[in-house]
Amino acid sequence: MFEPLENADTTVAALHFLVYWIVGYRMGQLALLTADAAQRSARRIRIWIRVGFGLYLARLVSIGWLWTYGWDFAENRVLVSLPLITLPLVAVVVWSLPRLRRVIDGSDVDRLDPKLVVPVQATAAGGLLTVWVAFVSRPIPPHADELLTHGGPLAVLTALLWLRQSRRHLTRPSLLTKVAAFLVIVGLVTGGVFYGLSASRLPSHMSMMDHNLVDNGGGPPTSHAARTSVDALTGPRDLVPDKVFTLTAEPGKIPLSSGRSIDGWTFNGTSPGPEIRVREGDLVEIKLYNKIPDLGVTLHWHGLDVPNAEDGVAGLTQEAVPNGGSHTYRFRAEQVGSFWYHTHQASSEAVAKGLFGSLIVEPRTGPAVEDITVLSHVWNEGVSAFGAADTMQRKRIKPGTPVRIRLTNTGINPASDTTSTEFLLTGTPFRVTAIDGTPLHGPTELRDTTLELANGGRYDLSFTMPDGPVRLVDRNAPDAGLLLEPNEGRPVPTLPEDPPAFDPLSYGSPETPRFTRFDRRFKLILDDGLSFHDGVFGLLPMINGTQFPDTPTLMVRENEVIHTTLINRSHEVHPMHLHGHHALVLSRNGVPSTGSPWWTDTLDVRPGEIFEIAFVADNPGIWMDHCHNLEHARNGMVMHLAYEGVTSPYHVGHQSGNQPE
């Protein structure tokens, strides 16, 4: 409901501006009309002013409704937008309407009087600024600067309109004057667009230490006086690895199960790439080679909290590996669970085209299960598939067999603007036993339940194989998916029409709270607005009103407990992914978590939602924190978590060879 409500409020703001712009123009024309014509026009103007007041009241209602989602969703409208139109409207009531009434009555009144005309024109100007607030500036607190950036222009424009009206004569502007004014406006708009496209281009080289906005979260200021380079934060280099893997990135044809073939990029000739499966505590070595022309490559271990130098972010923890180059990663697999790997160089294109694979860390001991890995993916032709299977795949499993499905969403975009990808498991009761690689406490049985999974997120689904078929599908591709069968000939389970949605906030059994104090508190407002970024203009995503490299860098010290509030004021879902850490979800929309502790590394924040999360700063480095809608990351929805005293020697920019989104 939030998105339609916000769109409705923005539409009303635009209509309010349009009505008062028309009224202001007609007010200015009254002086050029005969007395009778002026009376008729004034009556129509009064009706339109009443319409404008109705729109103002509609805005009050819509803003009040938005306020029910939380003050953070209404504060920019209450503190910035409303004053821009309320103050001029007061002047309309006090000055303009009494004089307009005298015009209607035929009384003697100066129709050039600025008190008749200018308040309405100023209301139109204020309305235009509120549209600017709604579509472009999207201000965040504190709002003292808006007194200059919004109130200042309104005051100046009102003064100019007053001066113009007070010196105006009973003459109509010539056609030449109108054409000249039109051309000036077109020239200013066109020039502004070209300037914005040019000025927004990222530099050819830029240090990742150029933090334009440092946020200490209310804690003591941090510094980089004692410097440690991210290059020093490596995995063990002097020990013999337990497992060694080689991954070679190269172009290739990717055959789908339907018979289609996709031109993509592969690891070792396949996509998804080879599964990396290791045991808890293994020292793992992965050698990456790049054979893709004109493309740098890295390897990021999504959800595995490796040392910072092994995190695989181009321009932050390493240089992107060029064609013909190589890089070796080493880390100890200390977390048991389901993870995945993908390149973190130009990833909005490269992941979509195939540079990803599964990473599993198994416990040293445990019961034997039928372990099935499912990588849900949307190929760059818009084909939804489980890995390279875009048709239904069948697998024979004996009844009574314990089964675990490791479900990973490798998509780069959500299923829609406001919802994540939805999956259904039918044919058997099941449990969600882990989220993002972390086991849940006391999971209970579910049946015919929608599983909404963020881009980059993972669910482990566990059940005992029944004597009938079990079906897993992506609801965007219901004819494909995975069918587990004890024997042939049984009917395929039908999909329920309106299944309930799985809610991790209340699922499972609670445990003793982990955090009783917080050392730093951060607030991140996820938003969007018409803006420029790196030569692109459009409705672009923002963090705290801006895009990388102007997004905040969250500064912490080791072992501090960090509290973060995520507020989505935008029109789209944002799966926020913090590298190197797992965060505990404390609440959603003010409702505390009542189920199993929900630890996550990729959290879907939908429009109108507020999440509170917390984590321990126990993995020193400089960490990427970004939206895993990778097109959003490409358009600047990227920030960093930086530990005191840690620096990076790497650069990003168009000539650096590094594009870390």
XYZ file of C-alpha atoms in Angstrom, residues 60-379:
320
model
C -2.692 16.771 4.336
C -4.633 13.507 4.336
C -2.059 11.624 2.247
C 0.837 12.929 4.349
C -1.010 11.948 7.508
C -1.547 8.490 6.055
C 2.148 8.196 5.186
C 2.871 9.221 8.763
C 1.157 6.025 9.930
C 4.117 4.119 8.421
C 6.447 6.131 10.632
C 7.694 9.688 11.002
C 10.608 8.936 8.670
C 8.176 8.568 5.752
C 6.445 11.910 6.367
C 9.086 14.193 7.864
C 10.429 15.534 4.551
C 6.889 16.427 3.497
C 5.906 17.945 6.854
C 9.104 19.912 7.402
C 9.975 20.837 3.800
C 7.048 20.478 1.391
C 4.147 21.791 3.467
C 5.774 25.112 4.475
C 6.547 25.822 0.804
C 2.844 25.836 -0.054
C 1.238 26.684 3.296
C 2.828 30.123 3.738
C 1.853 31.346 0.233
C -1.656 29.918 0.730
C -2.034 31.985 3.902
C -1.189 35.067 1.828
C -3.774 33.979 -0.759
C -6.439 33.862 1.973
C -5.378 37.127 3.614
C -4.581 39.224 0.514
C -5.720 37.675 -2.749
C -9.205 36.353 -1.987
C -10.590 39.615 -0.504
C -9.376 41.557 -3.566
C -10.671 38.867 -5.930
C -14.080 39.141 -4.236
C -14.093 42.885 -4.931
C -13.341 42.197 -8.594
C -16.304 39.775 -8.711
C -18.533 42.377 -7.001
C -17.496 45.033 -9.499
C -15.932 47.202 -6.814
C -13.067 49.494 -7.592
C -9.832 47.550 -7.131
C -6.363 47.791 -8.569
C -6.073 44.635 -10.660
C -2.309 45.219 -10.916
C -1.984 45.126 -7.127
C 0.792 42.621 -6.200
C -1.301 41.542 -3.198
C -3.935 40.252 -5.624
C -1.619 38.399 -7.993
C 1.684 37.489 -6.355
C 0.432 35.212 -3.498
C -1.184 32.893 -6.056
C 1.919 32.919 -8.244
C 4.080 32.246 -5.169
C 1.823 29.300 -4.294
C 2.474 27.913 -7.770
C 6.218 28.395 -7.268
C 6.018 26.662 -3.888
C 4.069 23.833 -5.512
C 6.796 23.440 -8.123
C 9.385 23.190 -5.355
C 7.316 20.497 -3.593
C 7.278 18.533 -6.848
C 11.068 18.981 -6.900
C 11.215 17.614 -3.345
C 9.030 14.649 -4.317
C 10.842 13.722 -7.533
C 14.387 15.015 -7.197
C 15.892 16.222 -3.926
C 14.269 13.713 -1.485
C 15.691 15.574 1.552
C 16.758 13.722 4.688
C 17.190 15.099 8.217
C 18.456 17.453 9.461
C 16.508 19.959 7.367
C 18.228 23.238 8.213
C 19.848 23.356 4.770
C 16.403 23.250 3.114
C 15.825 26.774 4.443
C 18.357 27.842 1.829
C 17.980 25.245 -0.919
C 14.157 25.420 -1.008
C 12.882 28.315 1.069
C 15.565 30.656 -0.251
C 14.639 30.274 -3.946
C 10.955 30.668 -3.084
C 11.631 33.905 -1.194
C 13.790 35.284 -4.018
C 11.272 34.309 -6.704
C 8.415 35.843 -4.700
C 10.362 39.087 -4.368
C 11.044 39.163 -8.116
C 7.382 38.497 -8.898
C 6.386 41.304 -6.525
C 8.840 43.708 -8.164
C 7.636 42.735 -11.634
C 3.968 43.115 -10.713
C 4.501 46.464 -8.993
C 6.150 47.847 -12.175
C 3.801 46.210 -14.625
C 1.832 48.226 -17.190
C -1.390 47.450 -19.070
C 0.359 45.943 -22.077
C 0.450 42.411 -23.385
C 3.843 40.827 -24.050
C 4.661 40.590 -27.723
C 4.908 37.297 -29.570
C 8.642 37.840 -29.839
C 8.884 38.201 -26.054
C 6.924 34.990 -25.515
C 9.082 33.069 -27.996
C 12.248 34.434 -26.407
C 11.056 33.420 -22.935
C 10.198 29.931 -24.194
C 13.603 29.532 -25.808
C 15.338 30.693 -22.632
C 13.460 28.074 -20.574
C 14.240 25.324 -23.113
C 17.880 26.400 -23.178
C 18.157 26.370 -19.391
C 16.577 22.910 -19.128
C 18.690 21.472 -21.956
C 21.849 23.040 -20.604
C 21.074 21.737 -17.130
C 20.617 18.197 -18.445
C 23.866 18.240 -20.413
C 25.720 19.749 -17.466
C 24.274 17.137 -15.105
C 25.254 14.273 -17.407
C 28.799 15.604 -17.695
C 29.319 16.653 -14.079
C 28.030 13.332 -12.710
C 30.659 11.252 -14.480
C 32.910 9.441 -12.056
C 36.601 10.371 -12.312
C 39.074 8.245 -14.233
C 40.775 7.332 -10.937
C 39.472 7.700 -7.396
C 40.824 6.258 -4.164
C 38.400 4.158 -2.175
C 39.629 6.153 0.835
C 38.030 9.343 -0.506
C 35.100 9.162 1.894
C 33.077 12.269 1.181
C 30.761 11.618 4.129
C 31.951 9.879 7.291
C 29.301 8.791 9.798
C 30.472 7.857 13.301
C 26.999 6.761 14.368
C 27.022 8.851 17.522
C 30.147 7.108 18.787
C 33.590 8.588 19.403
C 35.330 9.934 16.278
C 37.577 7.482 14.458
C 40.844 8.034 12.652
C 43.285 6.235 10.378
C 46.357 7.204 12.393
C 47.434 3.578 12.914
C 47.199 2.352 9.363
C 46.646 -1.250 8.293
C 46.197 -1.980 4.599
C 43.456 -4.356 3.546
C 46.238 -6.322 1.817
C 47.473 -7.396 5.262
C 44.088 -8.858 6.235
C 44.526 -12.179 4.433
C 43.804 -15.807 5.090
C 46.673 -18.142 6.146
C 49.469 -18.040 3.541
C 52.116 -20.248 5.192
C 50.075 -23.447 5.631
C 49.267 -26.262 3.238
C 45.640 -25.934 2.084
C 43.177 -28.748 2.699
C 41.256 -28.125 -0.516
C 42.481 -26.523 -3.752
C 40.229 -25.415 -6.603
C 40.890 -23.738 -9.918
C 38.301 -21.542 -11.630
C 38.890 -20.198 -15.117
C 36.584 -17.470 -16.367
C 36.011 -17.713 -20.109
C 33.337 -16.939 -22.683
C 31.146 -19.771 -23.874
C 27.794 -21.053 -24.986
C 25.521 -21.991 -22.099
C 23.066 -24.740 -23.104
C 19.693 -24.640 -21.355
C 17.608 -27.738 -20.790
C 14.979 -26.464 -23.239
C 17.518 -26.672 -26.061
C 18.183 -22.950 -26.144
C 21.751 -21.725 -26.029
C 22.883 -18.470 -24.410
C 26.031 -16.521 -25.174
C 27.513 -16.007 -21.744
C 30.520 -16.221 -19.472
C 31.479 -19.384 -17.617
C 33.748 -20.816 -14.968
C 35.576 -23.894 -16.277
C 33.270 -23.959 -19.290
C 30.012 -24.209 -17.350
C 27.465 -21.932 -15.765
C 26.675 -22.151 -12.972
C 30.338 -22.763 -12.279
C 31.644 -25.858 -10.466
C 30.250 -26.345 -6.980
C 32.846 -25.707 -4.292
C 32.072 -28.064 -1.395
C 34.378 -28.108 1.648
C 34.210 -29.057 5.321
C 34.152 -26.869 8.386
C 37.651 -25.731 9.316
C 39.202 -26.523 5.918
C 41.879 -24.178 4.672
C 40.642 -23.482 1.148
C 42.648 -22.201 -1.795
C 40.979 -21.055 -5.015
C 43.025 -20.001 -8.024
C 41.221 -17.689 -10.438
C 42.311 -17.323 -14.061
C 40.697 -14.925 -16.519
C 40.382 -15.714 -20.220
C 37.577 -13.262 -21.027
C 38.735 -10.481 -23.373
C 38.087 -6.906 -22.234
C 36.618 -7.931 -18.880
C 38.117 -7.934 -15.406
C 37.002 -10.679 -12.999
C 37.092 -11.304 -9.241
C 35.576 -13.868 -6.875
C 33.358 -12.780 -3.979
C 32.229 -15.400 -1.463
C 28.694 -14.217 -0.827
C 27.728 -14.697 2.821
C 31.009 -16.302 3.896
C 32.721 -13.930 6.321
C 36.262 -14.293 4.985
C 39.211 -12.012 5.839
C 38.909 -8.653 4.101
C 41.683 -9.175 1.542
C 39.938 -12.351 0.317
C 36.533 -10.686 -0.225
C 37.005 -10.172 -3.961
C 35.709 -6.614 -4.474
C 37.472 -4.906 -7.380
C 38.941 -1.544 -6.418
C 38.425 -2.111 -2.693
C 40.177 -5.350 -1.646
C 42.068 -6.165 -4.864
C 42.596 -5.207 -8.481
C 40.225 -6.832 -10.944
C 41.987 -9.742 -12.665
C 42.523 -8.742 -16.310
C 42.420 -11.025 -19.330
C 45.401 -13.362 -19.049
C 45.859 -12.656 -15.324
C 45.304 -14.685 -12.172
C 44.650 -14.275 -8.460
C 44.764 -16.706 -5.529
C 42.294 -16.611 -2.627
C 42.867 -18.335 0.711
C 40.542 -18.557 3.672
C 39.510 -20.956 6.380
C 35.911 -22.148 6.049
C 34.750 -21.481 9.596
C 30.998 -21.157 8.940
C 28.840 -24.155 8.138
C 26.111 -23.425 5.634
C 24.943 -22.534 2.143
C 26.807 -19.765 0.319
C 27.629 -18.869 -3.260
C 30.326 -17.138 -5.240
C 30.209 -14.574 -8.029
C 32.364 -11.936 -9.617
C 32.289 -8.483 -8.029
C 33.494 -6.624 -11.090
C 30.772 -5.182 -13.366
C 28.544 -7.718 -11.657
C 25.212 -6.365 -12.910
C 26.248 -7.687 -16.325
C 28.701 -10.448 -15.445
C 26.534 -12.324 -12.935
C 23.550 -12.168 -15.267
C 25.716 -13.687 -18.000
C 26.888 -16.607 -15.868
C 29.839 -15.821 -13.579
C 28.506 -17.464 -10.424
C 28.415 -20.818 -8.634
C 27.580 -22.584 -5.370
C 29.762 -22.715 -2.252
C 28.851 -25.230 0.477
C 30.547 -25.669 3.865
C 29.577 -28.995 5.463
C 29.978 -29.914 9.132
C 32.710 -32.384 10.054
C 30.092 -34.851 11.254
C 26.357 -35.147 10.823
C 23.551 -37.356 9.561
C 23.553 -38.373 5.914
C 20.994 -36.523 3.798
C 20.122 -36.152 0.132
C 21.745 -32.752 -0.361
C 20.391 -30.800 -3.355
C 21.687 -27.403 -4.431
C 19.348 -25.133 -6.405
C 20.643 -21.882 -7.888
C 17.676 -19.878 -9.126
C 18.745 -17.529 -11.905
C 17.296 -15.177 -14.484
C 19.433 -15.223 -17.609
